[in-house]
Coordinates of C-alpha atoms in Angstrom, one line a residue:
M6 CA 10.1 33.5 -16.1
L7 CA 10.5 31.3 -13.0
N8 CA 13.3 32.0 -10.5
I9 CA 14.6 30.7 -7.2
N10 CA 12.5 33.3 -5.3
E11 CA 9.4 31.4 -6.1
V12 CA 10.8 28.3 -4.5
I13 CA 12.0 30.2 -1.5
E14 CA 8.4 31.4 -1.0
T15 CA 7.3 27.8 -0.7
N16 CA 10.0 26.6 1.8
Q17 CA 7.5 26.5 4.6
M18 CA 5.2 24.4 2.5
I19 CA 8.0 21.9 1.8
H20 CA 9.4 21.7 5.3
E21 CA 6.2 21.8 7.3
M22 CA 3.3 20.8 5.0
N23 CA 4.5 17.8 3.1
L24 CA 4.7 19.6 -0.3
D25 CA 6.6 17.5 -2.8
V26 CA 7.1 16.8 -6.5
R27 CA 5.6 13.3 -6.4
T28 CA 7.1 12.2 -9.7
I29 CA 9.2 13.2 -12.7
T30 CA 8.0 10.8 -15.4
M31 CA 9.9 10.4 -18.7
G32 CA 7.6 9.3 -21.5
I33 CA 9.4 7.2 -24.1
S34 CA 7.9 6.0 -27.4
L35 CA 8.8 2.4 -28.3
L36 CA 7.1 2.4 -31.7
D37 CA 10.5 2.3 -33.4
C38 CA 11.6 -0.7 -31.3
V39 CA 9.6 -3.4 -33.2
G40 CA 12.1 -5.8 -34.6
K41 CA 11.9 -8.9 -36.9
D42 CA 11.2 -11.1 -33.9
L43 CA 10.5 -11.1 -30.2
E44 CA 14.2 -11.2 -29.1
E45 CA 15.2 -8.3 -31.4
T46 CA 12.3 -6.3 -30.1
R47 CA 13.2 -6.9 -26.5
E48 CA 16.8 -5.9 -27.2
K49 CA 15.7 -2.7 -28.9
I50 CA 13.3 -1.9 -26.0
Y51 CA 16.0 -2.4 -23.4
T52 CA 18.5 -0.3 -25.4
K53 CA 16.1 2.6 -26.0
I54 CA 14.9 2.9 -22.4
T55 CA 18.3 2.6 -20.9
T56 CA 19.7 5.2 -23.3
C57 CA 16.9 7.8 -23.1
A58 CA 16.5 7.5 -19.3
K59 CA 20.1 7.0 -18.2
D60 CA 20.3 10.4 -16.6
L61 CA 16.7 10.7 -15.3
V62 CA 17.3 9.7 -11.7
S63 CA 20.6 11.6 -11.2
T64 CA 19.0 14.7 -12.8
G65 CA 16.0 14.5 -10.5
E66 CA 18.3 14.2 -7.5
E67 CA 20.4 17.2 -8.6
I68 CA 17.4 19.4 -9.0
S69 CA 16.1 18.3 -5.6
R70 CA 19.4 19.2 -3.9
E71 CA 19.8 22.5 -5.8
Y72 CA 16.3 23.8 -5.1
G73 CA 15.4 22.0 -1.9
V74 CA 12.3 20.5 -3.4
P75 CA 11.6 16.8 -2.5
I76 CA 11.2 14.7 -5.7
V77 CA 9.9 11.5 -4.4
N78 CA 9.8 9.3 -7.5
K79 CA 11.5 9.1 -10.9
R80 CA 9.4 7.0 -13.3
I81 CA 9.1 6.0 -17.0
S82 CA 6.0 5.6 -19.1
I83 CA 6.1 3.8 -22.4
T84 CA 4.0 3.2 -25.5
P85 CA 1.2 0.7 -24.7
I86 CA 3.0 -2.7 -25.0
A87 CA 0.1 -4.3 -26.8
L88 CA 0.9 -2.0 -29.8
V89 CA 4.6 -2.7 -29.6
G90 CA 4.2 -6.4 -29.3
N91 CA 1.4 -6.8 -31.9
S92 CA 3.5 -8.4 -34.6
V93 CA 6.1 -10.2 -32.5
A94 CA 4.3 -11.6 -29.4
S95 CA 2.1 -14.5 -30.4
C96 CA 0.9 -15.6 -26.9
P97 CA 0.7 -14.3 -23.3
K98 CA 4.1 -15.9 -22.4
D99 CA 5.7 -13.7 -25.1
F100 CA 4.3 -10.6 -23.4
V101 CA 5.6 -11.8 -20.1
K102 CA 9.1 -11.9 -21.6
I103 CA 8.6 -8.2 -22.7
A104 CA 7.5 -7.4 -19.1
Q105 CA 10.7 -8.9 -17.7
T106 CA 12.7 -6.8 -20.2
L107 CA 10.9 -3.7 -19.0
D108 CA 11.7 -4.6 -15.4
E109 CA 15.4 -5.1 -16.2
A110 CA 15.5 -1.7 -17.9
A111 CA 13.8 0.0 -15.0
K112 CA 16.3 -1.5 -12.6
T113 CA 19.2 -0.5 -14.8
V114 CA 18.3 3.2 -14.8
G115 CA 17.1 3.1 -11.2
V116 CA 13.5 4.3 -11.6
N117 CA 10.8 3.4 -9.1
F118 CA 8.3 2.2 -11.6
I119 CA 7.7 1.8 -15.4
G120 CA 4.2 2.1 -16.7
G121 CA 2.7 1.2 -20.0
Y122 CA 2.3 -2.5 -19.9
S123 CA -1.0 -1.6 -21.3
A124 CA -3.7 -2.1 -23.9
L125 CA -6.3 0.3 -25.3
V126 CA -9.5 -1.7 -26.0
S127 CA -12.4 0.6 -25.6
K128 CA -14.1 -0.6 -28.8
G129 CA -12.6 -4.0 -29.3
M130 CA -9.6 -6.3 -28.6
T131 CA -7.1 -7.4 -31.1
R132 CA -5.4 -10.8 -30.6
A133 CA -2.4 -8.9 -29.1
D134 CA -4.6 -6.9 -26.8
E135 CA -6.2 -10.1 -25.4
N136 CA -2.9 -11.8 -25.1
L137 CA -1.5 -8.9 -23.1
I138 CA -4.5 -8.8 -20.8
R139 CA -4.2 -12.6 -20.2
S140 CA -0.5 -12.1 -19.4
I141 CA -1.0 -9.5 -16.8
P142 CA -1.3 -11.8 -13.7
E143 CA 2.0 -13.6 -14.5
A144 CA 3.7 -10.4 -15.7
L145 CA 3.0 -8.6 -12.4
S146 CA 3.9 -11.6 -10.3
V147 CA 7.4 -12.0 -11.8
T148 CA 8.4 -8.3 -12.0
E149 CA 8.9 -5.7 -9.4
R150 CA 8.6 -2.3 -11.1
V151 CA 6.3 -2.9 -14.0
C152 CA 2.8 -1.3 -13.8
S153 CA -0.1 -2.2 -16.0
S154 CA -3.3 -0.6 -17.2
V155 CA -6.1 -1.2 -19.7
N156 CA -8.5 1.4 -21.1
V157 CA -11.8 -0.4 -21.6
G158 CA -14.1 2.5 -22.4
S159 CA -14.5 6.1 -23.6
T160 CA -17.3 8.6 -24.1
K161 CA -16.9 8.3 -27.8
T162 CA -16.9 4.5 -28.0
G163 CA -18.8 3.1 -25.0
I164 CA -17.6 0.3 -22.8
N165 CA -16.0 -3.0 -24.0
M166 CA -17.8 -5.4 -21.7
D167 CA -15.9 -8.4 -23.0
A168 CA -12.7 -6.8 -21.7
V169 CA -14.4 -5.9 -18.4
K170 CA -15.4 -9.5 -17.9
L171 CA -11.9 -10.7 -18.7
I172 CA -10.2 -8.2 -16.5
G173 CA -12.3 -9.3 -13.5
E174 CA -10.9 -12.8 -14.0
M175 CA -7.4 -11.5 -14.4
I176 CA -7.6 -9.4 -11.2
K177 CA -8.6 -12.6 -9.3
E178 CA -5.7 -14.5 -10.9
T179 CA -3.2 -11.7 -10.1
A180 CA -4.3 -11.7 -6.5
F181 CA -3.8 -15.5 -6.3
L182 CA -0.3 -15.4 -7.9
T183 CA 0.8 -12.6 -5.5
K184 CA -1.0 -13.9 -2.4
D185 CA 2.2 -14.4 -0.5
N186 CA 2.9 -10.7 -0.9
D187 CA -0.6 -9.5 0.3
C188 CA -1.8 -9.6 -3.4
L189 CA 0.4 -6.7 -4.2
G190 CA 0.3 -7.4 -7.9
C191 CA -3.3 -5.9 -8.0
A192 CA -1.9 -2.6 -6.7
K193 CA 0.2 -2.3 -9.8
F194 CA -2.8 -2.6 -12.2
V195 CA -5.6 -0.1 -13.0
V196 CA -8.5 -0.2 -15.5
F197 CA -9.6 3.1 -17.1
T198 CA -12.3 4.8 -19.1
N199 CA -11.1 8.0 -21.0
A200 CA -7.5 7.4 -19.9
P201 CA -5.2 10.4 -20.7
D202 CA -2.1 10.0 -22.8
D203 CA 0.1 12.1 -20.5
N204 CA -0.6 10.9 -16.9
P205 CA 2.6 10.8 -14.9
F206 CA 1.1 8.8 -12.0
M207 CA 1.2 5.1 -11.5
A208 CA -0.2 2.6 -12.0
G209 CA -2.0 4.2 -15.0
A210 CA 0.8 6.0 -16.8
F211 CA 1.5 5.2 -20.4
H212 CA 3.0 7.2 -23.3
G213 CA 0.3 8.0 -25.8
V214 CA 0.8 7.6 -29.5
T215 CA 0.1 11.3 -30.0
E216 CA 3.1 12.2 -27.9
A217 CA 6.7 13.1 -29.0
D218 CA 9.4 10.5 -29.0
T219 CA 10.4 11.4 -25.5
I220 CA 8.7 13.8 -23.0
I221 CA 9.0 15.0 -19.4
N222 CA 5.8 15.1 -17.4
V223 CA 5.8 16.1 -13.7
G224 CA 3.2 15.3 -11.0
V225 CA 3.0 17.6 -8.0
S226 CA 1.2 16.9 -4.8
G227 CA 0.3 19.1 -1.8
P228 CA -2.7 18.0 0.2
G229 CA -1.0 19.1 3.4
V230 CA -0.4 22.6 2.0
V231 CA -4.1 23.0 1.1
K232 CA -5.2 21.7 4.5
R233 CA -2.9 24.1 6.4
A234 CA -4.2 27.0 4.2
L235 CA -7.8 26.1 5.0
E236 CA -7.1 26.2 8.7
T237 CA -6.6 30.0 8.4
V238 CA -10.2 30.5 7.0
R239 CA -12.0 28.1 9.2
G240 CA -15.8 29.0 9.4
Q241 CA -15.6 31.6 6.7
S242 CA -17.8 31.7 3.5
F243 CA -17.5 29.4 0.5
E244 CA -16.2 32.3 -1.5
I245 CA -13.2 32.7 0.8
L246 CA -12.8 28.9 1.0
C247 CA -12.6 28.6 -2.8
E248 CA -10.3 31.5 -3.2
T249 CA -7.9 30.0 -0.6
I250 CA -7.8 26.6 -2.4
K251 CA -7.3 28.2 -5.8
K252 CA -4.4 30.5 -4.6
T253 CA -2.7 27.6 -2.8
A254 CA -3.0 25.3 -5.9
F255 CA -1.4 28.1 -8.0
K256 CA 1.6 28.2 -5.7
V257 CA 2.0 24.5 -5.6
T258 CA 1.8 24.2 -9.4
R259 CA 4.5 26.9 -9.8
V260 CA 6.9 24.6 -8.0
G261 CA 6.1 21.8 -10.3
Q262 CA 6.6 24.1 -13.3
L263 CA 10.1 25.1 -12.2
V264 CA 11.1 21.4 -11.7
A265 CA 9.6 20.4 -15.0
Q266 CA 11.4 23.2 -16.9
E267 CA 14.7 22.4 -15.2
A268 CA 14.4 18.6 -15.9
S269 CA 13.5 19.3 -19.5
R270 CA 16.5 21.6 -20.0
R271 CA 19.0 19.4 -18.3
L272 CA 17.8 16.2 -20.0
G273 CA 17.3 17.8 -23.4
V274 CA 13.8 16.4 -23.5
P275 CA 10.6 18.4 -24.3
F276 CA 8.4 19.5 -21.4
G277 CA 5.0 17.9 -21.6
I278 CA 2.6 18.7 -18.8
I279 CA 2.2 19.4 -15.1
D280 CA -0.2 17.2 -13.3
L281 CA -1.4 18.9 -10.1
S282 CA -3.0 16.2 -8.1
L283 CA -3.7 16.2 -4.4
A284 CA -2.2 12.7 -4.1
P285 CA -2.1 11.7 -0.4
T286 CA 0.4 9.5 1.5
P287 CA 0.0 7.6 4.7
A288 CA 1.8 10.4 6.5
I289 CA -0.3 12.4 9.0
G290 CA -1.1 15.8 7.6
D291 CA -0.8 14.6 4.0
S292 CA -4.4 13.6 3.5
V293 CA -7.3 14.6 1.2
G294 CA -9.6 13.2 4.0
E295 CA -8.2 15.9 6.4
I296 CA -9.0 18.5 3.8
L297 CA -12.6 17.4 3.6
E298 CA -12.8 17.4 7.4
E299 CA -11.3 21.0 7.5
I300 CA -14.0 22.0 5.0
G301 CA -16.5 21.0 7.6
L302 CA -17.2 17.2 7.6
E303 CA -16.8 15.0 10.6
Y304 CA -15.5 12.2 8.4
A305 CA -15.1 11.7 4.6
G306 CA -18.4 10.0 3.7
A307 CA -20.6 12.2 5.8
P308 CA -23.5 14.0 4.0
G309 CA -22.0 16.8 2.0
T310 CA -18.8 14.9 1.1
T311 CA -19.5 14.8 -2.7
A312 CA -20.2 18.5 -2.7
A313 CA -17.1 19.3 -0.7
L314 CA -15.0 17.1 -3.0
A315 CA -16.4 18.7 -6.1
L316 CA -15.6 22.1 -4.7
L317 CA -12.0 21.1 -3.9
N318 CA -11.4 19.5 -7.3
D319 CA -12.7 22.4 -9.2
Q320 CA -10.6 25.0 -7.3
V321 CA -7.5 22.9 -7.6
K322 CA -7.9 22.8 -11.4
K323 CA -8.6 26.5 -11.6
G324 CA -5.5 27.4 -9.6
G325 CA -3.4 25.0 -11.6
V326 CA -4.3 26.2 -15.1
M327 CA -3.4 29.8 -14.1
A328 CA 0.0 28.6 -13.0
S329 CA 1.1 26.7 -16.1
S330 CA 0.1 26.7 -19.7
Y331 CA 0.4 22.9 -19.9
V332 CA -1.6 21.4 -17.1
G333 CA -2.7 17.9 -18.0
G334 CA -2.8 14.3 -16.8
L335 CA -5.5 13.9 -14.2
S336 CA -5.0 17.1 -12.1
G337 CA -7.3 17.2 -9.1
A338 CA -8.0 15.3 -5.9
F339 CA -7.2 11.6 -5.5
I340 CA -9.1 9.5 -3.0
P341 CA -7.1 6.2 -2.6
V342 CA -8.2 4.5 0.6
S343 CA -5.0 2.8 1.6
E344 CA -2.8 5.8 0.9
D345 CA -4.8 8.3 3.1
Q346 CA -4.9 7.8 6.8
R347 CA -8.1 9.8 7.3
M348 CA -9.9 7.8 4.5
I349 CA -8.8 4.6 6.3
D350 CA -10.2 6.0 9.6
A351 CA -13.5 6.9 7.8
V352 CA -13.8 3.3 6.5
E353 CA -13.1 1.8 9.9
A354 CA -15.6 4.2 11.5
G355 CA -18.3 3.1 9.1
A356 CA -18.7 6.5 7.5
L357 CA -17.3 5.5 4.1
T358 CA -18.5 2.6 1.9
I359 CA -17.6 1.5 -1.6
E360 CA -21.0 2.9 -2.8
K361 CA -20.2 6.4 -1.3
L362 CA -16.7 6.3 -2.8
E363 CA -18.3 5.5 -6.2
A364 CA -20.5 8.7 -5.8
M365 CA -17.5 10.7 -4.9
T366 CA -15.6 9.6 -8.0
C367 CA -18.2 11.5 -10.1
V368 CA -16.4 14.7 -9.1
C369 CA -12.8 13.7 -8.3
S370 CA -9.9 13.0 -10.6
V371 CA -9.6 9.3 -10.7
G372 CA -12.0 6.7 -9.3
L373 CA -12.1 3.7 -6.9
D374 CA -8.4 3.6 -6.0
M375 CA -6.6 1.1 -3.8
I376 CA -9.8 -0.5 -2.5
A377 CA -9.2 -3.8 -0.6
I378 CA -12.0 -6.3 -0.7
P379 CA -12.5 -9.9 0.5
G380 CA -10.4 -12.5 -1.3
D381 CA -13.4 -14.7 -2.0
T382 CA -15.2 -12.0 -4.0
K383 CA -16.4 -13.4 -7.4
A384 CA -14.7 -12.3 -10.6
T385 CA -18.1 -11.2 -12.0
T386 CA -18.7 -9.0 -8.9
I387 CA -15.3 -7.3 -9.5
S388 CA -16.3 -6.8 -13.2
G389 CA -19.6 -5.3 -12.1
I390 CA -17.8 -2.8 -9.8
I391 CA -15.5 -1.9 -12.8
A392 CA -18.5 -1.5 -15.1
D393 CA -20.2 0.9 -12.8
E394 CA -17.2 3.0 -12.5
M395 CA -16.5 3.0 -16.2
A396 CA -20.1 4.1 -16.8
L397 CA -19.6 7.2 -14.6
G398 CA -16.6 8.2 -16.8
M399 CA -18.3 7.4 -20.0
V400 CA -21.5 9.4 -19.3
N401 CA -19.7 12.3 -17.5
Q402 CA -17.0 12.7 -20.1
K403 CA -14.2 12.3 -17.5
T404 CA -11.5 9.9 -16.6
T405 CA -12.5 7.2 -14.2
A406 CA -10.5 4.2 -13.0
V407 CA -10.5 1.2 -10.7
R408 CA -7.6 -0.2 -8.7
I409 CA -9.1 -3.0 -6.6
I410 CA -7.4 -5.7 -4.6
P411 CA -9.2 -8.9 -3.6
V412 CA -7.0 -10.0 -0.7
I413 CA -6.7 -13.8 -0.6
G414 CA -7.4 -15.3 2.8
K415 CA -8.8 -12.1 4.4
G416 CA -12.3 -10.9 5.0
V417 CA -14.2 -7.7 6.0
G418 CA -12.8 -6.0 9.1
E419 CA -9.2 -7.3 8.6
R420 CA -6.4 -5.2 7.3
V421 CA -3.8 -5.6 4.5
H422 CA -0.4 -3.9 4.7
F423 CA 1.3 -2.9 1.5
G424 CA 4.0 -0.6 2.9
G425 CA 5.6 2.6 1.7
L426 CA 3.4 5.0 -0.2
L427 CA 0.8 2.3 -0.6
G428 CA 0.1 2.2 3.1
Y429 CA -2.5 -0.2 4.5
A430 CA -6.2 -0.8 3.9
P431 CA -9.2 -2.2 5.8
I432 CA -11.0 -4.9 3.8
M433 CA -14.2 -3.3 2.7
P434 CA -17.5 -5.2 2.2
V435 CA -19.0 -5.6 -1.3
N436 CA -22.6 -6.1 -2.3
Q437 CA -23.3 -9.8 -2.3
Y438 CA -26.1 -9.8 -4.9
S439 CA -25.2 -11.4 -8.2
C440 CA -24.5 -9.6 -11.5
D441 CA -23.4 -12.7 -13.3
A442 CA -26.1 -12.6 -16.0
F443 CA -25.3 -9.0 -16.8
I444 CA -21.5 -9.5 -17.0
N445 CA -21.9 -12.7 -19.1
R446 CA -24.0 -11.0 -21.9
G447 CA -20.9 -10.0 -23.8
G448 CA -20.4 -7.3 -26.4
R449 CA -20.2 -3.5 -25.9
I450 CA -22.2 -0.9 -24.1
P451 CA -22.9 1.8 -26.7
A452 CA -21.6 5.3 -26.4
P453 CA -24.0 7.8 -24.8
I454 CA -26.1 10.0 -27.0
H455 CA -24.1 13.1 -26.1
S456 CA -20.9 11.5 -27.5
F457 CA -22.1 12.6 -31.0
K458 CA -20.6 16.0 -31.5
N459 CA -19.3 16.1 -35.1

């Protein structure tokens, strides 16, 4: 049984090491919101979200005040909208109208973001799936709080390369439509392989069809806590290093467990999972890059980086699963470039490239995250980068993702500023050799041989 003493133990972590609960995310099923036409469906969606989540923000603020734990974001995830709109949305414009309804509902209840403007197309696309994907650029340009994702592959099904090609084109269009806002629309979109149903983090959160009608998932983050703990064992053996990370992750997860249980009780909504992810912010001392340096690297990207990240990710997961019976989502270390000051520094020093980041994603929790690239990068090149990352997830039976931002009007060496938790990013170079013939083949990359386990 958790009690306030466990929170008191972590006061120093909260006040001095940037420990926070990054998000309380309420998952809401919209499967019962399908009406006889588009307008009735939109009305049902708005009513259900604003009814279920009406107390989410105030409850999060109450828990934060009572326990002294910062709860940075309150968010909502919903059933993938391609499923909800399948019978009532006949074209991309219809899906944009649903996106605007979601945005209105999010503003009404006061959440930071709503995720689930999504499609699951790892084996093929329905007409609704394709219409939703084609609607993404406009949807993200006319809304403020809507986040979108598409799952294009899995270890069991392979990679839908038709979807990968289309998404490269949609990312370019999204960048163009939001160019006056530093192409911010692309920061609200992510493409996945093996996407989890219970991820509380944006932009990839959606409420899986296997979930209950409503659920509470909590995401906890504490890279600053881990970094400070490692300072006390500087120069000691890997065994001591690993034990220190694991014990620290345990303590951090217990804070999330307390917040999740309290939110569940007060809202009358079942507790789903704790996602313990070392999700950095632009704040100094809140960086995965700093952890890697504390482990012994001059910069993230130096030789040994992938091994150090693998060690970190594994120990975080081991500590987390001992602290809660329901650890899920992504849980591990995130390596977004724009949101981590030391990762930014490593890119600008020339220590970290897209290719090295790709290698690191084999052992971290997400993938190529918040990568800014030149605005004149071809759509097929973007699709090729996505395909490479999806292949890593497919073959290694893990979640991988790409959130990439072609910044219109900017080139290598320049910066793009997003603000807030999204920070800023240097424009990174991409390989200029063509993959057009590969991307234009069409069809699906088959599942790997080790996917057959029945």
